[in-house]
PDB file of C-alpha atoms in Angstrom:
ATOM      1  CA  UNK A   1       0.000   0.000   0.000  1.00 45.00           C
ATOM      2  CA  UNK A   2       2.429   2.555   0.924  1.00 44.00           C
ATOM      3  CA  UNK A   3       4.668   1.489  -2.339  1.00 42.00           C
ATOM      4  CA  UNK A   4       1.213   2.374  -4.279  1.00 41.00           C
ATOM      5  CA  UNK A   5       1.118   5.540  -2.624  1.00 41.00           C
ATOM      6  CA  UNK A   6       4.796   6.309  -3.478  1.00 39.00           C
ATOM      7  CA  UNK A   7       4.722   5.628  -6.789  1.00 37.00           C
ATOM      8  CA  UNK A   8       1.740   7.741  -7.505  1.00 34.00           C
ATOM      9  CA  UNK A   9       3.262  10.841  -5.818  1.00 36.00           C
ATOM     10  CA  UNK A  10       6.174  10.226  -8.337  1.00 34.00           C
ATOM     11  CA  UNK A  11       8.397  10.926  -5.533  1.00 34.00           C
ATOM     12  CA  UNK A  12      12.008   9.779  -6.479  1.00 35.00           C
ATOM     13  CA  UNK A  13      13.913  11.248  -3.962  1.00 43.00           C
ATOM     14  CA  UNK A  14      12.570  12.412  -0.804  1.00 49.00           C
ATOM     15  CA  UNK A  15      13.176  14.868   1.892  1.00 56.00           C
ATOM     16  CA  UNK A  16      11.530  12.632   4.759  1.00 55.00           C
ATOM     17  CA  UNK A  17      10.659  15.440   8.178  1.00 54.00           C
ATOM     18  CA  UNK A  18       9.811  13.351  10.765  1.00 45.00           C
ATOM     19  CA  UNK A  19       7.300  15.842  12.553  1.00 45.00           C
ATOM     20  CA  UNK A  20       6.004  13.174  14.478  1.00 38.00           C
ATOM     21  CA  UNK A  21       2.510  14.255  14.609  1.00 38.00           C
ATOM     22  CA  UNK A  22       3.558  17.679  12.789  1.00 46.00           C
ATOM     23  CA  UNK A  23       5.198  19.215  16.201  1.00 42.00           C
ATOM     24  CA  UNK A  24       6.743  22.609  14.894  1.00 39.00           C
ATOM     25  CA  UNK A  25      10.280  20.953  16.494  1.00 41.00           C
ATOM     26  CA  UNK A  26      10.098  17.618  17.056  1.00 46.00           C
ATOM     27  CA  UNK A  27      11.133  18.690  20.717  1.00 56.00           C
ATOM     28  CA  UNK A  28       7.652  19.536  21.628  1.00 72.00           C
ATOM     29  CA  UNK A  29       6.908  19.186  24.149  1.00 87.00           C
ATOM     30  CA  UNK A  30       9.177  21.421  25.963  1.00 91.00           C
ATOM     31  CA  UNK A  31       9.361  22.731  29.313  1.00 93.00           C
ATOM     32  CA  UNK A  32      10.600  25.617  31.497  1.00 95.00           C
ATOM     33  CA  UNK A  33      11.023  26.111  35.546  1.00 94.00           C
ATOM     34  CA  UNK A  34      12.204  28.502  38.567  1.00 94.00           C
ATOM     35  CA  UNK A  35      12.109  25.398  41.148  1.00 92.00           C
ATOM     36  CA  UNK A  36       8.773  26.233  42.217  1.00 93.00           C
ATOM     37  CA  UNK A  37       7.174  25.894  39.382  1.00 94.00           C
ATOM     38  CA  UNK A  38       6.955  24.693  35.892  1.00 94.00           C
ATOM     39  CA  UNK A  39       5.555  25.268  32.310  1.00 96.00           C
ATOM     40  CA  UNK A  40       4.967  22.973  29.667  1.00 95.00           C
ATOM     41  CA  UNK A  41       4.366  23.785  25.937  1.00 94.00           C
ATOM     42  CA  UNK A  42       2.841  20.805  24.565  1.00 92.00           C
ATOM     43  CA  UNK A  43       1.837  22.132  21.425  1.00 87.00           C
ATOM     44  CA  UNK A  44       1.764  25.114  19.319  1.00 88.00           C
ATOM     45  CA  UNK A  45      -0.099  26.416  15.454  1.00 88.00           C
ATOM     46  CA  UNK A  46      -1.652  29.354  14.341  1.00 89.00           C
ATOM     47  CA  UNK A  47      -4.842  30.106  13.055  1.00 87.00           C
ATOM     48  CA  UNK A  48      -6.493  33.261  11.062  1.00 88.00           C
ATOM     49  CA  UNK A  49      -6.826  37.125  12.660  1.00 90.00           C
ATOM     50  CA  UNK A  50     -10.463  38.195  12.518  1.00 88.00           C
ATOM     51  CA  UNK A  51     -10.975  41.986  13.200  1.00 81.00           C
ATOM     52  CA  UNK A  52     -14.352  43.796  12.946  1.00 78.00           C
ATOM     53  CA  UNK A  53     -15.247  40.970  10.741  1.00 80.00           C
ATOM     54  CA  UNK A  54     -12.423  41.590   8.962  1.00 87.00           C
ATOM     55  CA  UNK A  55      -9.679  38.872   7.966  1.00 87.00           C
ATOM     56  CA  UNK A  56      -5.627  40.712   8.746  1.00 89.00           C
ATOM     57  CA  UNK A  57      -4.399  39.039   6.133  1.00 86.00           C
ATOM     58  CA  UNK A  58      -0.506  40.740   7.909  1.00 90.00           C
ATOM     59  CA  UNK A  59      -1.014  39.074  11.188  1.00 93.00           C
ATOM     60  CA  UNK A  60      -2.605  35.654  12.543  1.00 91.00           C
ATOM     61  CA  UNK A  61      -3.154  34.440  16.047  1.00 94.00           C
ATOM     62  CA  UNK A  62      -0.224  31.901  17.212  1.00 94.00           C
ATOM     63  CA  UNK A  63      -1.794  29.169  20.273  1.00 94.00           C
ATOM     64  CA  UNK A  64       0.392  27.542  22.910  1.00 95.00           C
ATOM     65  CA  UNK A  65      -1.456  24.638  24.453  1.00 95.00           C
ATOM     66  CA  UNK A  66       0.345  25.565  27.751  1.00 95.00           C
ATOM     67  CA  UNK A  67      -0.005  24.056  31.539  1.00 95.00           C
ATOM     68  CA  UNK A  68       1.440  24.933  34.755  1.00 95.00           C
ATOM     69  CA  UNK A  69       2.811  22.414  37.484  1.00 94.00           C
ATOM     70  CA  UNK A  70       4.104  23.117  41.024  1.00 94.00           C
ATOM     71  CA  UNK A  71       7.614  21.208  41.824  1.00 90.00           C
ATOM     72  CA  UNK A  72       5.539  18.211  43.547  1.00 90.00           C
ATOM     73  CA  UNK A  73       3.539  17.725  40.057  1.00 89.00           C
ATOM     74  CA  UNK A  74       0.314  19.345  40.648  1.00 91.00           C
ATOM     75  CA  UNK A  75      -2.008  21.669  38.452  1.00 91.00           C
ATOM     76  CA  UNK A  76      -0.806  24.677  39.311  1.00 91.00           C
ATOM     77  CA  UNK A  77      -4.019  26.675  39.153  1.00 89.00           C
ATOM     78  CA  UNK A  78      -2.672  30.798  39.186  1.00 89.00           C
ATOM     79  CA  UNK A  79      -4.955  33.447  37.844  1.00 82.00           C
ATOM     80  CA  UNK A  80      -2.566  35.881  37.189  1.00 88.00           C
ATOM     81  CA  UNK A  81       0.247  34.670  35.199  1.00 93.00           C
ATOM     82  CA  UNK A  82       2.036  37.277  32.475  1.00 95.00           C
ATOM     83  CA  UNK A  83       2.830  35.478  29.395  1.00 97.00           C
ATOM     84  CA  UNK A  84       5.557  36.962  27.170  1.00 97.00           C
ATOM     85  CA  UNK A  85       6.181  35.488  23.507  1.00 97.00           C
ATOM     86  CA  UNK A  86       9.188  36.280  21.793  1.00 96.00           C
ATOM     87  CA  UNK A  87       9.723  35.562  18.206  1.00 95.00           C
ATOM     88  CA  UNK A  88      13.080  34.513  16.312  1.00 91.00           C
ATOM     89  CA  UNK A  89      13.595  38.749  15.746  1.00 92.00           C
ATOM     90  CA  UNK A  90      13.919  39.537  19.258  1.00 94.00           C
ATOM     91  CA  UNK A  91      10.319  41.271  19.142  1.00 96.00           C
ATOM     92  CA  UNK A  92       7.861  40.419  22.393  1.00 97.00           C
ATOM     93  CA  UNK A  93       4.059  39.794  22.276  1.00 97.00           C
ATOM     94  CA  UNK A  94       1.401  39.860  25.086  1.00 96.00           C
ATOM     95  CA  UNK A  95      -1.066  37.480  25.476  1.00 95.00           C
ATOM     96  CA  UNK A  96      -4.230  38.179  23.985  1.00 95.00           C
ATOM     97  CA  UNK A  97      -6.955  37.699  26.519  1.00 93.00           C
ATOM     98  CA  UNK A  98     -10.043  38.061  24.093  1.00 91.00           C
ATOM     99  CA  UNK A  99      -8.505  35.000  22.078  1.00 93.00           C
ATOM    100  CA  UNK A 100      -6.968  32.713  24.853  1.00 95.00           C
ATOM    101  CA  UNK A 101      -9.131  29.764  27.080  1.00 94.00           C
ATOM    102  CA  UNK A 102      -8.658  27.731  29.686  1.00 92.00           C
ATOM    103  CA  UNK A 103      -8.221  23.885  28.212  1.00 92.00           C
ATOM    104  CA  UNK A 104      -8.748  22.539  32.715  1.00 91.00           C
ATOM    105  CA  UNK A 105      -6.882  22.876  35.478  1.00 90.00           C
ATOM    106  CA  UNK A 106      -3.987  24.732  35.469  1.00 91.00           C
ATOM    107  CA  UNK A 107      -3.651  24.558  31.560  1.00 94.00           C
ATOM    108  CA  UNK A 108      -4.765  26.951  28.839  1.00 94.00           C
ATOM    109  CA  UNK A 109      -4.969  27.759  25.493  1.00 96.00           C
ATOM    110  CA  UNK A 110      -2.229  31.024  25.213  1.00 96.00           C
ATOM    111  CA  UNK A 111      -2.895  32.778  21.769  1.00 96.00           C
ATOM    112  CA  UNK A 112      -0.911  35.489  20.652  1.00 97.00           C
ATOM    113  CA  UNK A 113      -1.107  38.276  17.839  1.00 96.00           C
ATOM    114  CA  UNK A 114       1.452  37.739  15.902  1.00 96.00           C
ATOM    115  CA  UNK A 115       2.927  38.741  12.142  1.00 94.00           C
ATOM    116  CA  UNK A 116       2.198  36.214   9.547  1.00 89.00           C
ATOM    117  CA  UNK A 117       5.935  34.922   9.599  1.00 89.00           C
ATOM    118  CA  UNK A 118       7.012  35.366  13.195  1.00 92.00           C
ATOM    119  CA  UNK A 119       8.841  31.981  13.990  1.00 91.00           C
ATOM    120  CA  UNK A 120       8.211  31.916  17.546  1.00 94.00           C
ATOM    121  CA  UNK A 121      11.275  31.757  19.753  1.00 94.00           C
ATOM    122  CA  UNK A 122      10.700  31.345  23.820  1.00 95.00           C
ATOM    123  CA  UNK A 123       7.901  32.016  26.061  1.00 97.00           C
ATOM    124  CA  UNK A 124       8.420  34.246  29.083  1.00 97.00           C
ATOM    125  CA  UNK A 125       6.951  33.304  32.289  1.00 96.00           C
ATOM    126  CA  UNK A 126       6.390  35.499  35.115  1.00 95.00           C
ATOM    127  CA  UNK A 127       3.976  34.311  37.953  1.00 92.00           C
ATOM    128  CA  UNK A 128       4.451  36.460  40.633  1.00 91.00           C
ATOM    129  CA  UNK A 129       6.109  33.312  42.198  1.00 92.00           C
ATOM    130  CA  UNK A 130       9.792  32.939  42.039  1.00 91.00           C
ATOM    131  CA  UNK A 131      11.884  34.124  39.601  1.00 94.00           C
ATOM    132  CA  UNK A 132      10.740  34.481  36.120  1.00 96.00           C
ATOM    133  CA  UNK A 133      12.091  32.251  33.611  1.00 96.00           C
ATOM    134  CA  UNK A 134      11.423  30.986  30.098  1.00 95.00           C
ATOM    135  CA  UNK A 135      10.282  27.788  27.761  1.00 96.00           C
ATOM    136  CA  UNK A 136      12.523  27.732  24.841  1.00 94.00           C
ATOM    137  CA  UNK A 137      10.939  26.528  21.390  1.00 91.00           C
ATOM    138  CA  UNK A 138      14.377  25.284  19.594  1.00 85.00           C
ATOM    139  CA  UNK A 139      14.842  25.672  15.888  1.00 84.00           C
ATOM    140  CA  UNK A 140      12.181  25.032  12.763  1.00 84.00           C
ATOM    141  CA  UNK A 141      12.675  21.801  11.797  1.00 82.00           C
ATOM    142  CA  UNK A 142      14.621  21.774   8.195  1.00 81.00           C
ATOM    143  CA  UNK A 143      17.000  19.722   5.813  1.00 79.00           C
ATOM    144  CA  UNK A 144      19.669  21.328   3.643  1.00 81.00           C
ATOM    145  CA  UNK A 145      22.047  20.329   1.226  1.00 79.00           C
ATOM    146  CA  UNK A 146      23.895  21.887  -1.543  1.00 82.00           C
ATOM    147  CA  UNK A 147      20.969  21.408  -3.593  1.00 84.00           C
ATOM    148  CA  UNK A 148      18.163  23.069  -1.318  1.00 86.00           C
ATOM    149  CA  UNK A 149      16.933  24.095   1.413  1.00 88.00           C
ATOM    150  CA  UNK A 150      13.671  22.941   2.890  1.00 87.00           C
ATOM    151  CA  UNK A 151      12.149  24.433   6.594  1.00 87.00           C
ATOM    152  CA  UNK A 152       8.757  23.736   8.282  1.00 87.00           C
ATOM    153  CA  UNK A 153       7.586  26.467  10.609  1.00 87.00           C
ATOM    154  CA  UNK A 154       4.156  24.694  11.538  1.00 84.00           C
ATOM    155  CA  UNK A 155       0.676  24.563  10.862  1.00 83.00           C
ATOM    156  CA  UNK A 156      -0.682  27.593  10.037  1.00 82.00           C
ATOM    157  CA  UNK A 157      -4.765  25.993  10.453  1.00 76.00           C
ATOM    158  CA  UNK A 158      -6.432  23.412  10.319  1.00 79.00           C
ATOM    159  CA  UNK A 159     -10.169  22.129  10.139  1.00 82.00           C
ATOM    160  CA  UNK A 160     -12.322  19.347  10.728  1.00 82.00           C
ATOM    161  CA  UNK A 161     -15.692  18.183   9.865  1.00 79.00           C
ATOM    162  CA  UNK A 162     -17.727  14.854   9.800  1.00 78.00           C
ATOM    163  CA  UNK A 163     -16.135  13.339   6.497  1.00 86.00           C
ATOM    164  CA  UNK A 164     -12.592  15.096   6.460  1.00 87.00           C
ATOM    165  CA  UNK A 165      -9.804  17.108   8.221  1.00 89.00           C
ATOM    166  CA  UNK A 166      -8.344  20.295   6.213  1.00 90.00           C
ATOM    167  CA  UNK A 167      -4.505  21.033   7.394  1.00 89.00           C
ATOM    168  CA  UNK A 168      -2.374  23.769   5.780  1.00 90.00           C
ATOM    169  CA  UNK A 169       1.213  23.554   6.620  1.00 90.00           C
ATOM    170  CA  UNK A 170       3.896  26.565   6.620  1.00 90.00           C
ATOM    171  CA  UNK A 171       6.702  25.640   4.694  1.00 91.00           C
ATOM    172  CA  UNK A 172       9.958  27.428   2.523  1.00 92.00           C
ATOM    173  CA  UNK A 173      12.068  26.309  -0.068  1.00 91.00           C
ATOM    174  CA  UNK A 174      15.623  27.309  -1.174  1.00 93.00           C
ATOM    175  CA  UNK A 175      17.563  27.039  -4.055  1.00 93.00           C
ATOM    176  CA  UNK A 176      21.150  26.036  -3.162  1.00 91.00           C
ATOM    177  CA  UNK A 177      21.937  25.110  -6.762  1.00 89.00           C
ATOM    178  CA  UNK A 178      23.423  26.273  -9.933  1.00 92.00           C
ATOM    179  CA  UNK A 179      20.597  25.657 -11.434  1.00 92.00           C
ATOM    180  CA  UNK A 180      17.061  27.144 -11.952  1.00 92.00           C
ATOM    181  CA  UNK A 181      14.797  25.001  -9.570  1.00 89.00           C
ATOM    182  CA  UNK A 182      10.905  24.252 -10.135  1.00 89.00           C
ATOM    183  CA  UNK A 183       8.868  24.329  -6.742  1.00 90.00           C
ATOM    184  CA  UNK A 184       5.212  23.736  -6.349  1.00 90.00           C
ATOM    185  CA  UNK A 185       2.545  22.338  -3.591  1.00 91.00           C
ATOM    186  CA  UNK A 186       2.675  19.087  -5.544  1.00 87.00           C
ATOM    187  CA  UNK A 187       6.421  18.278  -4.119  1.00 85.00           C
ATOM    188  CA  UNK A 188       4.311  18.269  -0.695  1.00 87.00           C
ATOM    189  CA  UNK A 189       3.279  14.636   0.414  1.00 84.00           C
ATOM    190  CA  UNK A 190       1.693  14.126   4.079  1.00 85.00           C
ATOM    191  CA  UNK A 191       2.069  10.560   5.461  1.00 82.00           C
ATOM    192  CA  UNK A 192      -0.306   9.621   8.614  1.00 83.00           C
ATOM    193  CA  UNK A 193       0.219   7.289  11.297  1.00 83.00           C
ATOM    194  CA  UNK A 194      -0.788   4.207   8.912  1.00 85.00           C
ATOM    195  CA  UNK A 195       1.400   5.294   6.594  1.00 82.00           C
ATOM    196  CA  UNK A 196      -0.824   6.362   3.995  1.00 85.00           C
ATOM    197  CA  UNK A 197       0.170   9.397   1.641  1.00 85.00           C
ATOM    198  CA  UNK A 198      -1.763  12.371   0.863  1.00 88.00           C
ATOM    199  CA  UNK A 199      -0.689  14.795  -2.127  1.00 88.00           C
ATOM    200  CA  UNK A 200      -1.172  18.477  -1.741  1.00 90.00           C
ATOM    201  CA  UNK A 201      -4.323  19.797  -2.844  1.00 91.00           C
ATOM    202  CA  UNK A 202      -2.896  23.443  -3.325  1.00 92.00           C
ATOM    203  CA  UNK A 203      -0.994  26.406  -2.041  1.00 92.00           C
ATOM    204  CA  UNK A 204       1.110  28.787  -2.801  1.00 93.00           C
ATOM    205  CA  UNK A 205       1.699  29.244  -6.519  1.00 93.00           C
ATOM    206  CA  UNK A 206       3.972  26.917  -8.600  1.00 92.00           C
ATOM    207  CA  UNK A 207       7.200  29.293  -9.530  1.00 92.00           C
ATOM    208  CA  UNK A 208      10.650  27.912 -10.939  1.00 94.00           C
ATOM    209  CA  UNK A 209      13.476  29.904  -8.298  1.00 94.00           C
ATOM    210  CA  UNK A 210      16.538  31.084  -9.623  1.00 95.00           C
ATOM    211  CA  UNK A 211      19.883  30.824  -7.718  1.00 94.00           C
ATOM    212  CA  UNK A 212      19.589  31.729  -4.210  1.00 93.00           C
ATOM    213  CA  UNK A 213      16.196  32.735  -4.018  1.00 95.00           C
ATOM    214  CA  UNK A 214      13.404  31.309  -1.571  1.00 94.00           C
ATOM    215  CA  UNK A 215      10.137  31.061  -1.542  1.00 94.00           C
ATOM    216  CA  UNK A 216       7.804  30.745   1.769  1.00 93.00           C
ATOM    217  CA  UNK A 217       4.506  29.608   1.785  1.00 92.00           C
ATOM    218  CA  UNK A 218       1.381  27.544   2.427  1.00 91.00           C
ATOM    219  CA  UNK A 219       0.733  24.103   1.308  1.00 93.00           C
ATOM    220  CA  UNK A 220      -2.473  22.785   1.800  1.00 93.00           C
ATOM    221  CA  UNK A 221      -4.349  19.006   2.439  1.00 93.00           C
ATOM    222  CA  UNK A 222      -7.520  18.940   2.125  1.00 90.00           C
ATOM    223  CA  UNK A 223      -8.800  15.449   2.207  1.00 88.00           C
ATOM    224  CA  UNK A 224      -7.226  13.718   5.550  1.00 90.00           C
ATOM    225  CA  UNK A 225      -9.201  11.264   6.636  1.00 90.00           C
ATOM    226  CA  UNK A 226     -10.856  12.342   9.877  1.00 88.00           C
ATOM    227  CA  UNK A 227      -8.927   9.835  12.140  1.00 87.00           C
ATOM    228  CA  UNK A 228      -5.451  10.576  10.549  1.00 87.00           C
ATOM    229  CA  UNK A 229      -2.777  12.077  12.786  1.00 82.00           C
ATOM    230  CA  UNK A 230       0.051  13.252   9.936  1.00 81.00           C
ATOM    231  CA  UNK A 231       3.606  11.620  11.158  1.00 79.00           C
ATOM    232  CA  UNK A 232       5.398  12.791   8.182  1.00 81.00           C
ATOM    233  CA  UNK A 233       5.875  15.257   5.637  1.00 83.00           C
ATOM    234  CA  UNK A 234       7.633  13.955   2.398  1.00 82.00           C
ATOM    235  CA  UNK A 235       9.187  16.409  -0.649  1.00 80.00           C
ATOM    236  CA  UNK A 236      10.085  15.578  -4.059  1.00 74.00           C
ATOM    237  CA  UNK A 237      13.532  16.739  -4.577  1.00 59.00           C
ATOM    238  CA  UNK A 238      13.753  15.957  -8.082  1.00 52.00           C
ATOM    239  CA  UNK A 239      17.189  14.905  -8.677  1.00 49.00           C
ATOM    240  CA  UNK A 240      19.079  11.630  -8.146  1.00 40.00           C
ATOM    241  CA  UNK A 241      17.980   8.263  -6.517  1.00 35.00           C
ATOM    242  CA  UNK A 242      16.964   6.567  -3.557  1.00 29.00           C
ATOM    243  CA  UNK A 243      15.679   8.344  -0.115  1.00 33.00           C
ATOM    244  CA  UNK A 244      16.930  11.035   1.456  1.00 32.00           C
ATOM    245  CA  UNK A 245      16.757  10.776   5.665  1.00 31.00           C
ATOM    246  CA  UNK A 246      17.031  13.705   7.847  1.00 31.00           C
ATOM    247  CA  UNK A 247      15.663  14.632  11.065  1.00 31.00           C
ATOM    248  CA  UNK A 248      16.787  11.188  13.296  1.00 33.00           C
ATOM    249  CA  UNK A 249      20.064  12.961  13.909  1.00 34.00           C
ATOM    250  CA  UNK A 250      18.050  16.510  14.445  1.00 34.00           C
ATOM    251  CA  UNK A 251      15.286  14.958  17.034  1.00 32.00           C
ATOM    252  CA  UNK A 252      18.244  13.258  18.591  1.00 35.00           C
ATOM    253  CA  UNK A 253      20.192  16.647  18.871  1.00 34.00           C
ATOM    254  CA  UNK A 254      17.308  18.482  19.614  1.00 32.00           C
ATOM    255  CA  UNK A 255      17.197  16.108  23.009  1.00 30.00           C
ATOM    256  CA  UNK A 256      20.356  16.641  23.640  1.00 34.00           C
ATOM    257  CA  UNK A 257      20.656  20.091  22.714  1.00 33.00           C
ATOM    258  CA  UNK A 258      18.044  21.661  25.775  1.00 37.00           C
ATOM    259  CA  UNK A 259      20.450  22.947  28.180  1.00 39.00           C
ATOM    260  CA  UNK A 260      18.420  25.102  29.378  1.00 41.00           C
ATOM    261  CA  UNK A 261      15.601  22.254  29.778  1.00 40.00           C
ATOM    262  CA  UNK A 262      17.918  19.921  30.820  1.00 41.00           C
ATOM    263  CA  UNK A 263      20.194  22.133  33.392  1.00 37.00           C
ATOM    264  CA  UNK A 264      16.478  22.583  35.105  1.00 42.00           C
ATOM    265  CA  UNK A 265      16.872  20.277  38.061  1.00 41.00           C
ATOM    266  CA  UNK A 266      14.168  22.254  39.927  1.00 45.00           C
ATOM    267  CA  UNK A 267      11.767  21.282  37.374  1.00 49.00           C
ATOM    268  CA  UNK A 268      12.734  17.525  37.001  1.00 44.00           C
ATOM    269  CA  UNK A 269       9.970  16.201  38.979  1.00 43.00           C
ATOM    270  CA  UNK A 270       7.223  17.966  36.620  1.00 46.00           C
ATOM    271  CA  UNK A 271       9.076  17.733  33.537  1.00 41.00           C
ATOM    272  CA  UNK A 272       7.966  15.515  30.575  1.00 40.00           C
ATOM    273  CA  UNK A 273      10.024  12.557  30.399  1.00 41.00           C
ATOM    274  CA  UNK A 274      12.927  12.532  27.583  1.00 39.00           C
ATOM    275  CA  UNK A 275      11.863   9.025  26.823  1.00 40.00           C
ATOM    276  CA  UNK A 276       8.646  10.385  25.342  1.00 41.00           C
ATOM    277  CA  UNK A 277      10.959  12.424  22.476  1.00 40.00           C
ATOM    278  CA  UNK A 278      13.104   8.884  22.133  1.00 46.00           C
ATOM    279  CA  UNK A 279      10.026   6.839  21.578  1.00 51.00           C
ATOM    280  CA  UNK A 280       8.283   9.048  19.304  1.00 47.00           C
ATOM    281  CA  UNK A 281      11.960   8.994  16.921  1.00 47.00           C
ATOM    282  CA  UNK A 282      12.359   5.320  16.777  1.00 55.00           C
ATOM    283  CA  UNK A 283       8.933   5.022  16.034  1.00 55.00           C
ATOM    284  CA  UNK A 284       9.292   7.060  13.318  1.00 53.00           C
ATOM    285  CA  UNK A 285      12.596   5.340  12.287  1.00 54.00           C
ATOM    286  CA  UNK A 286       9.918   1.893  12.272  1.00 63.00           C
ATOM    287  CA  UNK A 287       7.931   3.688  10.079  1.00 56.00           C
ATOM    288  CA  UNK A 288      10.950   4.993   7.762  1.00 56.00           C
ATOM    289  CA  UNK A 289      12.137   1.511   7.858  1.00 60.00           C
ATOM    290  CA  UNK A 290       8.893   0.153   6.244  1.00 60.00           C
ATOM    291  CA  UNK A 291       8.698   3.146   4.064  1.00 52.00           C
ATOM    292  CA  UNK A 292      12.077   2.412   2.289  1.00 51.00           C
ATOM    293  CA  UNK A 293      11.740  -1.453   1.744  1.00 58.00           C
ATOM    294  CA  UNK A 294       8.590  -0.561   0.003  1.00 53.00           C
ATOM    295  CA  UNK A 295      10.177   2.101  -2.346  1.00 48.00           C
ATOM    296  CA  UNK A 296      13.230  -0.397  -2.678  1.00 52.00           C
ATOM    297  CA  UNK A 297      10.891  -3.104  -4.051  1.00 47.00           C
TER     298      UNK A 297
END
């Protein structure tokens, strides 16, 4: 089934991201602490800016699914918490009230106003209770080589009704090359926990990039199956033979690469376990596994 799939995406080579359910960094989730407390991001996207009735087509609303813990574990359950997000420019946001809910106890949903292509950064912290202190997000998740240069930012929205789920990813694309380089929305393949493929339905438009020029954008699915959670995003790279793996050695270093998670010993006890980032890569290195023999045979 999955060869099937392959074949008809006319895939050849293939950047494989292993988003492992589409995380923005296949870190999430990450966490934060002062000793007395503790903050977990679990998950974050964006969806669209209404105004007045009004779409801002400039701006967008970015959600943290976000949850407090005191040092023993606990919901930490503290009414007056500033949030601070700060983007990969240096520039700060406020939560929005208007837009942000409570998800239960001691978690919420934090939404921020943010410019369309803000690449969030860190979230500041500062609960009245101990020092104030920050989650950081890590890196987008990319693969480059001197060929190109793909990045995934996130999920930009997504939607779901009785019959089908709607997801439209935020994505770039880089031309390393000598060479003039087609892109298009059709290079796009989304692969869901079954390992079933789905080709883009559309996007941003098809454009041929000349050397050293980039192009960021939307790509869109629009026929998930209800039940399907993506696992991984594949891209036609048009050149050459065989599969292309990235993103083992990235998860891996992304694990290791948290000092600031990791040198948190007052937050150990409320901390997600590492193991939880482990497991989720070699599962995707089971699915990866199966993926290849199929396109090998």
């Amino acid at each position: 089934m999955v060869a099937e799939m392959i074949r008809t995406a006319a895939l050849g080579v293939m950047l494989i991201l292993m988003l492992s359910v589409m995380e923005s960094a296949c870190g999430l989730p990450v966490t934060g602490g002062n000793g007395e407390l503790c903050c977990i991001v679990f998950d974050m996207f964006k969806g669209p800016l209404y105004q007045g009735g009004s779409y801002d087509a400039d701006r967008m609303v970015l959600y943290l699914d976000a949850g407090l813990r005191w040092s023993n574990g606990s919901c930490a359950e503290l009414p007056r918490v500033r949030y601070v997000l700060i983007d990969g420019n240096e520039r700060s946001y406020t939560r929005d009230p208007a837009s942000s809910r409570p998800v239960s106890p001691g978690r919420e949903l934090l939404a921020f106003v943010v410019p369309r292509e803000a690449i969030p950064k860190s979230l500041v912290v500062d609960s009245g209770i101990g020092e104030v202190f920050k989650v950081d997000f890590g890196e987008p998740l990319n693969y480059t080589d001197k060929n190109v240069t793909i990045t995934y930012y996130g999920i930009l929205g997504s939607r779901l009704d009785y019959s089908r789920k709607v997801l439209d990813i935020d994505v770039s694309v880089r031309n390393n090359s000598t060479s003039p380089l087609k892109v298009s929305p059709e290079n796009y393949t989304l692969v869901d926990q079954w390992g079933w493929g789905y080709r883009a339905t559309g996007g941003f438009e098809p454009r041929t990039l000349n050397v050293n020029e980039s192009i960021r954008g939307v790509v869109r699915f629009s026929y998930l199956a209800p039940s399907s959670i993506p696992s991984m995003l594949l891209y036609n790279l048009s050149y050459g033979d065989g599969i292309i793996v990235i993103s083992e050695a990235m998860c891996e270093n992304t694990t290791e690469a948290a000092p600031e998670q990791e040198s948190s010993g007052e937050c150990n006890r409320c901390a997600v376990n590492e193991n939880s980032v482990k497991g989720r890569v070699a599962a995707a290195k089971e699915r990866l596994a199966r993926i290849r023999a199929a396109h090998e045979s």
